[in-house]
Coordinates of C-alpha atoms in Angstrom, one line a residue:
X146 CA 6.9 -68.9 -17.8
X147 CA 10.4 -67.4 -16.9
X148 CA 10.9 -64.8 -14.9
X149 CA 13.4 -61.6 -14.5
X150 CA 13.6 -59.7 -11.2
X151 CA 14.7 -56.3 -11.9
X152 CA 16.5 -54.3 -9.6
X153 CA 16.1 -50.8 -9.9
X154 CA 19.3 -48.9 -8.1
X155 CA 17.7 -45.7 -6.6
X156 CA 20.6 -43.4 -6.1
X157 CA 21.3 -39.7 -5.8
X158 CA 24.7 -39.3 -8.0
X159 CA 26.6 -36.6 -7.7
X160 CA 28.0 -34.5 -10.6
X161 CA 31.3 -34.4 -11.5
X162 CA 32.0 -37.0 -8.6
X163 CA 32.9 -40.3 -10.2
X164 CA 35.0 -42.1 -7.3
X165 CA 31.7 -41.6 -5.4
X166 CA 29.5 -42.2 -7.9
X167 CA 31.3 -46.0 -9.0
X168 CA 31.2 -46.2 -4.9
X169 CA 27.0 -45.5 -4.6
X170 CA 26.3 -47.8 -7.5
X171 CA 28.2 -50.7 -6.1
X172 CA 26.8 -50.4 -3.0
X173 CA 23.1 -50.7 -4.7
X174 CA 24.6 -53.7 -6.9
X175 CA 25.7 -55.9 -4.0
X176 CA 22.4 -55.1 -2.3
X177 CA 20.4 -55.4 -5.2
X178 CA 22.1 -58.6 -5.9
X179 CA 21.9 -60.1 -2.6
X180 CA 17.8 -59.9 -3.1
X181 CA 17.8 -61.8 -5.8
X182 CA 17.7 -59.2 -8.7
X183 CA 19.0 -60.7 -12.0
X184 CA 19.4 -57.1 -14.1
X185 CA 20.2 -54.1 -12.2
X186 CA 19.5 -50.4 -13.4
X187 CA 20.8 -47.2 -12.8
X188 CA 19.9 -43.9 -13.2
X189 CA 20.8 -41.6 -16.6
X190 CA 24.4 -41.0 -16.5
X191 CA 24.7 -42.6 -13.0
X192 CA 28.8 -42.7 -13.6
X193 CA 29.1 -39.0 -14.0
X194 CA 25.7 -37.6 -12.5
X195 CA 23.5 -35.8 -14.3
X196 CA 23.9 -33.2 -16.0
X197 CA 27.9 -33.3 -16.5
X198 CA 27.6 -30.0 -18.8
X199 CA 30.8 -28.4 -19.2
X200 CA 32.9 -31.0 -17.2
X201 CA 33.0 -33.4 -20.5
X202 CA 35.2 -31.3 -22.2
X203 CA 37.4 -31.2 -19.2
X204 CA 40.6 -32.9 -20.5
X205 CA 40.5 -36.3 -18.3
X206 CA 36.8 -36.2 -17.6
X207 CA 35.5 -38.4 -20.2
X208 CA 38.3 -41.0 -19.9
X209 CA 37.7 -41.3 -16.2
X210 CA 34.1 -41.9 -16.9
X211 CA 35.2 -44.9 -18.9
X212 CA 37.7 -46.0 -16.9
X213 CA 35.2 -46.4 -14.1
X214 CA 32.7 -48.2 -16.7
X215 CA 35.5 -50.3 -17.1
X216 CA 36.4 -50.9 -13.3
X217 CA 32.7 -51.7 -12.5
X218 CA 33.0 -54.4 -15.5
X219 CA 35.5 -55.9 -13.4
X220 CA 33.6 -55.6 -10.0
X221 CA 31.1 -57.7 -11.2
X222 CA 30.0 -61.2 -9.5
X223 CA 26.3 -61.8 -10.5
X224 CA 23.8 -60.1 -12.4
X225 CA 24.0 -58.0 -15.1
X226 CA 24.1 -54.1 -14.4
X227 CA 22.8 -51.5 -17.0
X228 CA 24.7 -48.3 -16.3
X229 CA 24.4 -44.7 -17.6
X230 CA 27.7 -42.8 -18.5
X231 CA 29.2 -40.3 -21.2
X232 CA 30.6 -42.1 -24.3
X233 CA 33.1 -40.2 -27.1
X234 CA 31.4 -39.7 -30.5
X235 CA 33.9 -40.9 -33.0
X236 CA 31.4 -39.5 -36.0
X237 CA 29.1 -36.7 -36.9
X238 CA 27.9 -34.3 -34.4
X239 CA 28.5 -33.2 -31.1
X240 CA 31.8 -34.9 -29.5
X241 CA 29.8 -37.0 -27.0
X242 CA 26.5 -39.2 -26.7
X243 CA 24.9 -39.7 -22.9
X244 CA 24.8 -43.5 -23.2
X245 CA 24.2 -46.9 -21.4
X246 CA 26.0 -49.7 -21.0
X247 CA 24.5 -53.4 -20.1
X248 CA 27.7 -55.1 -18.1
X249 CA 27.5 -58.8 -17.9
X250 CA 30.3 -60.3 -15.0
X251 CA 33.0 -62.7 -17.3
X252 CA 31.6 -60.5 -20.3
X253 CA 34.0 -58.3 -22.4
X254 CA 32.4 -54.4 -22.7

């Protein structure tokens, strides 16, 4: 029988504060990671805290957010890390979707 140890990454985010937010989920990864956990979770929207309200339609806001989705891709050396953050709705609807992302280190995003 195989088995998955799932880390769960219990941190406070911080809205609006993505340099410190990328900094508190790395900090649970590489602990996380060094006790063994093969998947690691965050909280909903972990990258830009929760609620982000009126800060998405700040003009930079949502392309930081993926820019540090994109910068934790990178920082990854073990297991995977499922990640909460605000992704652009190209289609119908409201202009953005709170979403999650499952990084995988040597994996495109």
């Amino acid at each position: 029988m195989a088995r998955m140890n799932i880390g769960f990454a219990q941190i406070n985010a911080t809205v609006g504060d993505l340099r410190g937010n990328f900094d508190k989920i790395i900090s649970a990864y590489d602990q996380l990671a060094r006790q063994g956990a093969d998947i690691i979770v965050t909280p909903e929207l972990a990258i830009t805290g929760y609620p982000p309200q009126d800060l998405v339609f700040k003009s930079r806001f949502v392309l930081e957010n993926l820019d540090v989705l994109a910068k934790l891709q990178t920082r990854l050396s073990g297991p995977a890390l499922l990640v909460g953050f605000v992704e652009r709705n190209e289609g119908r609807g409201k202009p953005f979707h709170n979403a999650a992302a499952l990084l995988q280190p040597g994996e495109p995003m």
